[in-house]
CSV table of N, CA and C in Angstrom, one decimal:
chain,number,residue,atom,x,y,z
C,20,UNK,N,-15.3,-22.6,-27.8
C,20,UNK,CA,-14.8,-23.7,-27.1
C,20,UNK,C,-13.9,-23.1,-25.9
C,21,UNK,N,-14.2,-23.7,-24.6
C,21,UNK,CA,-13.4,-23.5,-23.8
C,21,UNK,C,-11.9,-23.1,-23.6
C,22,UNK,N,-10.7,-23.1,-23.4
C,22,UNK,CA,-9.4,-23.0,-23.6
C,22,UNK,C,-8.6,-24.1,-22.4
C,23,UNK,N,-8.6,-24.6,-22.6
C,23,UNK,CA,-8.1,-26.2,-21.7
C,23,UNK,C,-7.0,-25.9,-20.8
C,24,UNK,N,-7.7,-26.5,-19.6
C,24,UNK,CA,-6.4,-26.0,-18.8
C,24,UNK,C,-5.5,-27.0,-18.6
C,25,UNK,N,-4.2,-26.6,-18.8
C,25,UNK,CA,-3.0,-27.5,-18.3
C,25,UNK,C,-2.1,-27.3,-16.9
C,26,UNK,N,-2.6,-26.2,-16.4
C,26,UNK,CA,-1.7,-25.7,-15.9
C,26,UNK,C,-2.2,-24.8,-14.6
C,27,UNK,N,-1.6,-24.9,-13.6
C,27,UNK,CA,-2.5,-23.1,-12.4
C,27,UNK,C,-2.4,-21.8,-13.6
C,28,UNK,N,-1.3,-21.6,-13.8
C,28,UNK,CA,-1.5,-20.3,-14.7
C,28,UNK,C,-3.3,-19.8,-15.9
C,29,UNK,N,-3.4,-21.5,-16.0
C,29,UNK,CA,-4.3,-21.4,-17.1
C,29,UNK,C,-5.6,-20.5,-16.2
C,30,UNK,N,-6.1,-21.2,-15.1
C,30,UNK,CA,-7.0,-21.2,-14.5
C,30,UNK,C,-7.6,-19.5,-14.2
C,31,UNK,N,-8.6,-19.4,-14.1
C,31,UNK,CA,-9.0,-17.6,-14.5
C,31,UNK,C,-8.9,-17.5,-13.0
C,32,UNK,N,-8.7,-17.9,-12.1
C,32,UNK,CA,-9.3,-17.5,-10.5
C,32,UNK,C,-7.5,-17.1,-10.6
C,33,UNK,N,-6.6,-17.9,-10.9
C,33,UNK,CA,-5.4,-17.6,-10.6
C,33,UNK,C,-4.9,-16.1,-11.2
C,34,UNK,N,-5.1,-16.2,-12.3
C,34,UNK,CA,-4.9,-15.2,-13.3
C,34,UNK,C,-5.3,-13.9,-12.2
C,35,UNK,N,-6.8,-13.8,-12.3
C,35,UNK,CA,-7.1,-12.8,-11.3
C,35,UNK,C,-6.3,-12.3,-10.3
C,36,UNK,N,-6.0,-13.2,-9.2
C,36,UNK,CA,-5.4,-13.4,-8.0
C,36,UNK,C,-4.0,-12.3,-8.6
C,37,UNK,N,-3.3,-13.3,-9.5
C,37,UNK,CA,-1.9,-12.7,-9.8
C,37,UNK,C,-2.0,-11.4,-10.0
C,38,UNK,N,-2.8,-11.1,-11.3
C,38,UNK,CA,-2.7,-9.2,-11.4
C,38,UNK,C,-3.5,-8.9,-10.2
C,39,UNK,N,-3.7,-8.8,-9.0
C,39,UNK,CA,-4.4,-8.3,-8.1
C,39,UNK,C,-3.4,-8.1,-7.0
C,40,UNK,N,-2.7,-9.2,-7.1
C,40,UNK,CA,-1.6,-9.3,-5.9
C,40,UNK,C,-0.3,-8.4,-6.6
C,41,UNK,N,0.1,-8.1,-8.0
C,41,UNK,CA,0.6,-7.3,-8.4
C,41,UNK,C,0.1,-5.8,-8.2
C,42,UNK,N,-1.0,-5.4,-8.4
C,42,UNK,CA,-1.7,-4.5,-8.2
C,42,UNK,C,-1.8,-3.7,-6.8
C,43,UNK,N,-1.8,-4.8,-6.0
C,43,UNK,CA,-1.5,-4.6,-4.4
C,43,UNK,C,0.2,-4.1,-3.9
C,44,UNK,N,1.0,-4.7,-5.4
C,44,UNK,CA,2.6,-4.6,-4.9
C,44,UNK,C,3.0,-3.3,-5.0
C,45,UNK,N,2.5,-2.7,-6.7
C,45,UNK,CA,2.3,-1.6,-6.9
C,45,UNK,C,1.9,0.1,-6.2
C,46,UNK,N,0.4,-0.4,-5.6
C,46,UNK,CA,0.1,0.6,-4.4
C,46,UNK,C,0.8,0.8,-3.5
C,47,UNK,N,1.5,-0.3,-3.1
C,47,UNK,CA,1.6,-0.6,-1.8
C,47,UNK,C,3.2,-0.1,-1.4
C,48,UNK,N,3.7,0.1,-2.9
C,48,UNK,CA,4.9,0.7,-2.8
C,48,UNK,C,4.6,2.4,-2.4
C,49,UNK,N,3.8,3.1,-2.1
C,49,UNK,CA,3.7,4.3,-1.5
C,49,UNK,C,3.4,4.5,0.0
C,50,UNK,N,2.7,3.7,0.5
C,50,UNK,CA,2.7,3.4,1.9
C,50,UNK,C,4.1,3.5,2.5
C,51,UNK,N,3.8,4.3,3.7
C,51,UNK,CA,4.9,4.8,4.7
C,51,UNK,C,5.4,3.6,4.9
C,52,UNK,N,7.3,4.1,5.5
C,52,UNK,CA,7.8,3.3,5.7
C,52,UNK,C,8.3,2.5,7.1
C,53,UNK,N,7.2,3.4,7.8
C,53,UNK,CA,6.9,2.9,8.8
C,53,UNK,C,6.3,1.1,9.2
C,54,UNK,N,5.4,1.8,8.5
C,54,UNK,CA,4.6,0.5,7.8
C,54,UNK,C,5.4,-1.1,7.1
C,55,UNK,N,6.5,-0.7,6.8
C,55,UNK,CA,7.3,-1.5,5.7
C,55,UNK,C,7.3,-3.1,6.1
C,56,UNK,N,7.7,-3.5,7.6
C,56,UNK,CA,7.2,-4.6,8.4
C,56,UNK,C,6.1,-5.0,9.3
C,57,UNK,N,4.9,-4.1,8.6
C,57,UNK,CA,4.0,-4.6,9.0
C,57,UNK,C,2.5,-4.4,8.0
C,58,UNK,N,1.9,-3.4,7.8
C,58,UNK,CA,0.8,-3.4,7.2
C,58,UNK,C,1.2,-3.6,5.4
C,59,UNK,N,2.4,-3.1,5.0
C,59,UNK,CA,2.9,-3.3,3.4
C,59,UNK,C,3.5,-5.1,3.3
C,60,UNK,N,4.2,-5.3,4.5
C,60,UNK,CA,4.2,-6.8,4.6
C,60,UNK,C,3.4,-7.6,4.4
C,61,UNK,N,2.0,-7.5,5.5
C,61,UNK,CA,1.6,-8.4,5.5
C,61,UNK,C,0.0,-8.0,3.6
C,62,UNK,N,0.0,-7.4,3.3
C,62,UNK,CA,-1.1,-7.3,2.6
C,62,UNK,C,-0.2,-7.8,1.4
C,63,UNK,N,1.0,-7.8,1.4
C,63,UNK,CA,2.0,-8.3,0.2
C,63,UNK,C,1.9,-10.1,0.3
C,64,UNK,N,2.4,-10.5,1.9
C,64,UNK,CA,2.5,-11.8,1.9
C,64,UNK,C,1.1,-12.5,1.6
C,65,UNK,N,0.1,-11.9,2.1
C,65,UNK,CA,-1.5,-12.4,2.0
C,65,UNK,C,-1.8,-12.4,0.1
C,66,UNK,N,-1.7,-11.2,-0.7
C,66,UNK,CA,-2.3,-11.5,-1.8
C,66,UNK,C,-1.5,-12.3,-2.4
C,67,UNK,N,-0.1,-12.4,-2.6
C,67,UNK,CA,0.6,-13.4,-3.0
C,67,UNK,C,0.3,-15.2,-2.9
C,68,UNK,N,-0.1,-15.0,-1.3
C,68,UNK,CA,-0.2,-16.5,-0.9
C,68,UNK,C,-1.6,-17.1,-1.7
C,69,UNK,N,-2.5,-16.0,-1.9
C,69,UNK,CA,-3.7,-16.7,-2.8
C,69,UNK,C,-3.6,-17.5,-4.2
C,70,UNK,N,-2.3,-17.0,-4.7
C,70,UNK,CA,-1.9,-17.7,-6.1
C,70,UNK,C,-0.6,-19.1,-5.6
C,71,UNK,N,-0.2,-18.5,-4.6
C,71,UNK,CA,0.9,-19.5,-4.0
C,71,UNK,C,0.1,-20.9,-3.6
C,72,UNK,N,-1.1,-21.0,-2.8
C,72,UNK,CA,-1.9,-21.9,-2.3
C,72,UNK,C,-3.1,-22.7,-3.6
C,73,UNK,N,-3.1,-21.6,-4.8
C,73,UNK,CA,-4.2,-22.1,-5.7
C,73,UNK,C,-3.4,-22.8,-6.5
C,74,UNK,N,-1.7,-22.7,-6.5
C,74,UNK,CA,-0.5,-23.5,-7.5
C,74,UNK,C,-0.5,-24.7,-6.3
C,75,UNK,N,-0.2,-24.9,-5.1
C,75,UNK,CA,-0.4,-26.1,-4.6
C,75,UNK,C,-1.6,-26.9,-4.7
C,76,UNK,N,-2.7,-26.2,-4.3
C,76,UNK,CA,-3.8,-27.2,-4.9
C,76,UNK,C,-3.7,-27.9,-6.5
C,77,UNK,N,-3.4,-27.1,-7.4
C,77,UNK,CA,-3.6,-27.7,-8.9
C,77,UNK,C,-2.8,-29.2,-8.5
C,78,UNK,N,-1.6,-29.0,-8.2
C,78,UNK,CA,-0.2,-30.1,-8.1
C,78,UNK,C,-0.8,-31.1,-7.0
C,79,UNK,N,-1.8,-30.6,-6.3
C,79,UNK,CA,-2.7,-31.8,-5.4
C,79,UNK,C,-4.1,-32.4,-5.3
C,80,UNK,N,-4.3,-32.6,-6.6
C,80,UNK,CA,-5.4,-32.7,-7.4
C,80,UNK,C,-5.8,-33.9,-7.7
C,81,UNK,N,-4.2,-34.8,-7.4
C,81,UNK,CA,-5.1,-36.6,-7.0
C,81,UNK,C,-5.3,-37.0,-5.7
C,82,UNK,N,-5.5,-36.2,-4.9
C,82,UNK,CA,-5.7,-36.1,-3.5
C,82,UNK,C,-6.6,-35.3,-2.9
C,83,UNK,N,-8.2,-35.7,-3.8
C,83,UNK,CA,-9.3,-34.4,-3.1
C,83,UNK,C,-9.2,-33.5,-1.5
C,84,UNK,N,-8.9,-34.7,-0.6
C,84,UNK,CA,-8.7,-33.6,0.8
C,84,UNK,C,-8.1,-32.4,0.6
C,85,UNK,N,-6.5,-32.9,0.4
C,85,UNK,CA,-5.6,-32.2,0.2
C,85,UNK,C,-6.0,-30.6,-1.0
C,86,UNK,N,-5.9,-30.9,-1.9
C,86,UNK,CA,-7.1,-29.9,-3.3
C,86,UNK,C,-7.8,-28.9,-2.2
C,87,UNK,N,-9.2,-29.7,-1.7
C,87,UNK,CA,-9.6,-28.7,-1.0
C,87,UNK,C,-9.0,-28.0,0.2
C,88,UNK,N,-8.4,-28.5,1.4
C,88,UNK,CA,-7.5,-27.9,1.9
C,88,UNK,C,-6.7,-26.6,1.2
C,89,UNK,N,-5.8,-26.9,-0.1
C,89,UNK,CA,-5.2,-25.9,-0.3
C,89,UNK,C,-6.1,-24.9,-0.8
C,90,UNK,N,-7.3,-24.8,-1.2
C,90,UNK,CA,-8.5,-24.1,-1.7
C,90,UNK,C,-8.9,-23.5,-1.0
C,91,UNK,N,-9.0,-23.7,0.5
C,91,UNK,CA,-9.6,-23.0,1.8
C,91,UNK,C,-8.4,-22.1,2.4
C,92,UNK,N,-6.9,-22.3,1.9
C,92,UNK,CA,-5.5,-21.8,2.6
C,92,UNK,C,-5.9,-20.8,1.6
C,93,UNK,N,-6.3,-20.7,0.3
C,93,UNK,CA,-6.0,-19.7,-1.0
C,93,UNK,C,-7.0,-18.5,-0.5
C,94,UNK,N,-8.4,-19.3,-0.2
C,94,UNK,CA,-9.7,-18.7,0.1
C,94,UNK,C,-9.9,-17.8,1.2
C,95,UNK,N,-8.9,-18.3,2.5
C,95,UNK,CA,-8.4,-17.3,4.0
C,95,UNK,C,-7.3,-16.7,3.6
C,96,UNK,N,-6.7,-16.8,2.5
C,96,UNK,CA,-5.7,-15.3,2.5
C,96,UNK,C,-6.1,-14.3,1.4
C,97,UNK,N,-7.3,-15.1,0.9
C,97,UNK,CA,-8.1,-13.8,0.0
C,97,UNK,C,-8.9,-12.7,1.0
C,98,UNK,N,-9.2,-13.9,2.3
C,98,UNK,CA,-10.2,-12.7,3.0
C,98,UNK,C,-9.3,-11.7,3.6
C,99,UNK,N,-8.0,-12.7,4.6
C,99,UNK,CA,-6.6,-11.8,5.2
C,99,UNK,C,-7.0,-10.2,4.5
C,100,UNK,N,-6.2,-10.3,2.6
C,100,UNK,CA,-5.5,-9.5,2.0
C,100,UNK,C,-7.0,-8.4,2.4
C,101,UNK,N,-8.4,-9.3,2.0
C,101,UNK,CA,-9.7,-7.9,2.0
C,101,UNK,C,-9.4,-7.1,3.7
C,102,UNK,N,-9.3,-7.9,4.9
C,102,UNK,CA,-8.5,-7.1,6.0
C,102,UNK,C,-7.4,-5.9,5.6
C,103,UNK,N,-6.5,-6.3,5.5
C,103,UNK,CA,-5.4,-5.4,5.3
C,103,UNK,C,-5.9,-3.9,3.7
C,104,UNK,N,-7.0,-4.2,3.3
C,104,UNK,CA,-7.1,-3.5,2.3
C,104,UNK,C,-7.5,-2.4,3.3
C,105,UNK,N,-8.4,-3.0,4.1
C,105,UNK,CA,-9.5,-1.8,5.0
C,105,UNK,C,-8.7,-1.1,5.9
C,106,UNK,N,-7.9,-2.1,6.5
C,106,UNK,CA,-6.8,-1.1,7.0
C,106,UNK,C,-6.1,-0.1,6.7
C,107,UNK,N,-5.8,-0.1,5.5
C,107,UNK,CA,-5.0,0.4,4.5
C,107,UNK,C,-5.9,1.9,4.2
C,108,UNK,N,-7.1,1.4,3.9
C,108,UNK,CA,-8.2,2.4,3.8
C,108,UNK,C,-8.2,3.5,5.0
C,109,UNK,N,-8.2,3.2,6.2
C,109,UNK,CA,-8.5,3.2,7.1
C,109,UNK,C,-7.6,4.4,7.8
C,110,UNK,N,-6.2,3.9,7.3
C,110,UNK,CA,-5.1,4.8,7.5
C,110,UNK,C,-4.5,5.7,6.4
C,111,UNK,N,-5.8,5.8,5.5
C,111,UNK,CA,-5.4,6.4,4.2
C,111,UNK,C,-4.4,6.3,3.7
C,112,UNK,N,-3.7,5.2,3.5
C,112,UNK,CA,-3.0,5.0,2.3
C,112,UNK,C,-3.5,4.1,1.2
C,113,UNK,N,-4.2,4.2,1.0
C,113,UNK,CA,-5.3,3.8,-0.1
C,113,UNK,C,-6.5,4.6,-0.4
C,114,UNK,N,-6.8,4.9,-1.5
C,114,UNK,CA,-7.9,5.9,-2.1
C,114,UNK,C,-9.1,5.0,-1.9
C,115,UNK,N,-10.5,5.5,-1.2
C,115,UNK,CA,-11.5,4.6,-0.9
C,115,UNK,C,-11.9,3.8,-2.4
C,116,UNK,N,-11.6,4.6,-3.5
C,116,UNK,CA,-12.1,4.3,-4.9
C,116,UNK,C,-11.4,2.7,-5.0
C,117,UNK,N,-10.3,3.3,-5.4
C,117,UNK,CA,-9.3,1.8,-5.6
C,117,UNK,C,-9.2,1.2,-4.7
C,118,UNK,N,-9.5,1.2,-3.3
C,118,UNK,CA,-9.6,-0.2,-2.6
C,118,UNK,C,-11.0,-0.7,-2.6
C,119,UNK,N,-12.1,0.0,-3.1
C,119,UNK,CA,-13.4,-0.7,-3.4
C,119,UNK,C,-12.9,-1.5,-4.3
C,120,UNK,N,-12.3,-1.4,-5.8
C,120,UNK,CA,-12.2,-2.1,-6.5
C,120,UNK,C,-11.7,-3.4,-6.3
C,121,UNK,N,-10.9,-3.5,-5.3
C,121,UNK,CA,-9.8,-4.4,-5.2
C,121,UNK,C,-10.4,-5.3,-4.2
C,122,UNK,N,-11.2,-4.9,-3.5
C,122,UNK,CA,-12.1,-5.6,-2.3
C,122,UNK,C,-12.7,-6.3,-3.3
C,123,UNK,N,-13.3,-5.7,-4.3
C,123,UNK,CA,-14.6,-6.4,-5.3
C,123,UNK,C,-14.0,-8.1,-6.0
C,124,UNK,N,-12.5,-7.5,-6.2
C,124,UNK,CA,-12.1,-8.5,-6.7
C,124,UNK,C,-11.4,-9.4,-5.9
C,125,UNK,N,-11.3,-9.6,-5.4
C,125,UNK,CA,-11.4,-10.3,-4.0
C,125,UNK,C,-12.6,-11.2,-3.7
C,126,UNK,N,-13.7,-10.5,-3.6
C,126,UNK,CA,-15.1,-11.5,-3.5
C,126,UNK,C,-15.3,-11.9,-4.8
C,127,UNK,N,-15.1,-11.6,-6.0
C,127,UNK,CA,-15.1,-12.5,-6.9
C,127,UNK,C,-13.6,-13.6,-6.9
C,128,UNK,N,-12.7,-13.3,-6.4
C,128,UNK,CA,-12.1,-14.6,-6.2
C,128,UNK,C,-12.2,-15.4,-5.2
C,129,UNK,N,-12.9,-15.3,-3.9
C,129,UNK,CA,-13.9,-15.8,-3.1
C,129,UNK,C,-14.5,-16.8,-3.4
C,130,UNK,N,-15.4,-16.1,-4.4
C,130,UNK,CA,-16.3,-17.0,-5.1
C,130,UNK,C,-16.2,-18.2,-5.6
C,131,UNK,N,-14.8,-17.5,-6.9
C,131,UNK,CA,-14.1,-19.0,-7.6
C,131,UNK,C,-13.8,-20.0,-6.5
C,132,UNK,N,-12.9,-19.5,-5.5
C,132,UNK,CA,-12.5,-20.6,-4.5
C,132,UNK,C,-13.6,-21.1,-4.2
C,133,UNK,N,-14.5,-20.7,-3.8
C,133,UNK,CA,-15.8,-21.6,-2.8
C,133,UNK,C,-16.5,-22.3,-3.9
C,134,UNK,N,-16.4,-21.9,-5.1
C,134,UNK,CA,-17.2,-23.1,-6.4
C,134,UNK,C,-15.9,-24.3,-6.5
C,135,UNK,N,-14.8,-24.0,-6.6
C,135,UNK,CA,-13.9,-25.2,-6.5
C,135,UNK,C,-14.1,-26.0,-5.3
C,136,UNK,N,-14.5,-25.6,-4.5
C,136,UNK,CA,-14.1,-26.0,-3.3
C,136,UNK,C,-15.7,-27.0,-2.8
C,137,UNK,N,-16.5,-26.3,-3.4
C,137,UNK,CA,-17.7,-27.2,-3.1
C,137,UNK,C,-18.0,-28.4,-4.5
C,138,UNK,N,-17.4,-28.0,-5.7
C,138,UNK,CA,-17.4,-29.2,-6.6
C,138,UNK,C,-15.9,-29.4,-7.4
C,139,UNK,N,-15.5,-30.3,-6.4
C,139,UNK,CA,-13.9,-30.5,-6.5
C,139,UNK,C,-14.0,-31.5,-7.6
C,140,UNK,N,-15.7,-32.4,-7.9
C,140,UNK,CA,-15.1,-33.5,-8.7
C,140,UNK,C,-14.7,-32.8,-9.9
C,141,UNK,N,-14.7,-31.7,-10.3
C,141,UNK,CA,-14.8,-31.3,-11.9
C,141,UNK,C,-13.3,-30.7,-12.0
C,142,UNK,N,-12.3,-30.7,-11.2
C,142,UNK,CA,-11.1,-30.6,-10.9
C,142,UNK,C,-10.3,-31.8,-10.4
C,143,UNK,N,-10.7,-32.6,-9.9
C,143,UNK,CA,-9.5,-33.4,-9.4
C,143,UNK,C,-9.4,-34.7,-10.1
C,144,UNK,N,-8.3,-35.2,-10.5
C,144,UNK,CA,-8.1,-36.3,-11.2
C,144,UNK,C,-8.2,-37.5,-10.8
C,145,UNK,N,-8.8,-38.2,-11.5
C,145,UNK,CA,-9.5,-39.9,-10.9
C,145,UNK,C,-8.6,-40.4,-11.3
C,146,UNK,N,-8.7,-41.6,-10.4
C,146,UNK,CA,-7.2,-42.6,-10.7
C,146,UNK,C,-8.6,-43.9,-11.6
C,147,UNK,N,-8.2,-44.4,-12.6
C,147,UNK,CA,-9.3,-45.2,-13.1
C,147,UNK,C,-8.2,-47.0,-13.0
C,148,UNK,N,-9.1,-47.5,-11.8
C,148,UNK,CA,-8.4,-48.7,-10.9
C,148,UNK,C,-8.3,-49.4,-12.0
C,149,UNK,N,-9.6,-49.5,-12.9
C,149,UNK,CA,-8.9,-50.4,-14.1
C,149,UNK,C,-7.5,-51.2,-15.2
C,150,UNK,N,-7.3,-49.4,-15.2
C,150,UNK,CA,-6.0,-49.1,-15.6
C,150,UNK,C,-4.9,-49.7,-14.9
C,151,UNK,N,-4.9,-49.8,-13.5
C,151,UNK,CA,-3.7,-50.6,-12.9
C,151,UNK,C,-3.7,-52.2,-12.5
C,152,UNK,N,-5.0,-52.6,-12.4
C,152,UNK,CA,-4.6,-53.8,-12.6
C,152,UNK,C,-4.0,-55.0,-14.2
């Protein structure tokens, strides 16, 4: 049986996101300090904001537009962070191995987003009119 979600935390796309965007905090602590206001900033603010934007969609989940909206904000700072990974590559402060991994997981959280995002009914909560009259 499934494990029921109550919660963003519950949700496996988040989960991912989180240890990923930790994972990024981690590396990203050896990157020059050059770098500190710009390429370590922004690949920090990007993977963070994927779990930041997929906790606002849950909390806007009686409002399909809105749900998807924050789905597509979660889904462009998944691609952002895959940017800043190749940079990162790019300027060798990242080992090609480990930023393959981390790109991978990335398009699998891609993924999640674009399945929520194209069947929102299986997430968003119906108001049942019945009930209020």
């Amino acid at each position: 049986m499934a494990k029921k979600i109550t919660t963003h935390n519950d949700l496996e796309v988040y989960r991912k996101g989180f240890d990923t965007a930790m994972e990024i905090f981690e590396l990203s602590k050896s990157f020059p300090k050059e770098e500190t206001y710009s390429l370590t900033d922004q690949i920090r603010r990007s993977s963070r904001s994927v779990c930041a934007n997929l906790a606002e969609a849950w909390r806007k989940r009686r409002y399909e537009a809105h749900f998807i909206s924050k789905l597509s904000d979660a889904e462009s700072e998944a691609a952002e962070t895959q940017v800043w990974i190749e940079f990162a590559v790019k300027c060798k402060y990242l080992k090609r191995g480990e930023a393959i991994t981390i790109y991978k997981t990335y398009d699998e959280i891609i993924r999640m987003l674009v399945s929520m995002i194209n069947h929102p009914e299986i997430w968003v909560l119906r108001h049942d009119k019945a009930k209020r009259a």
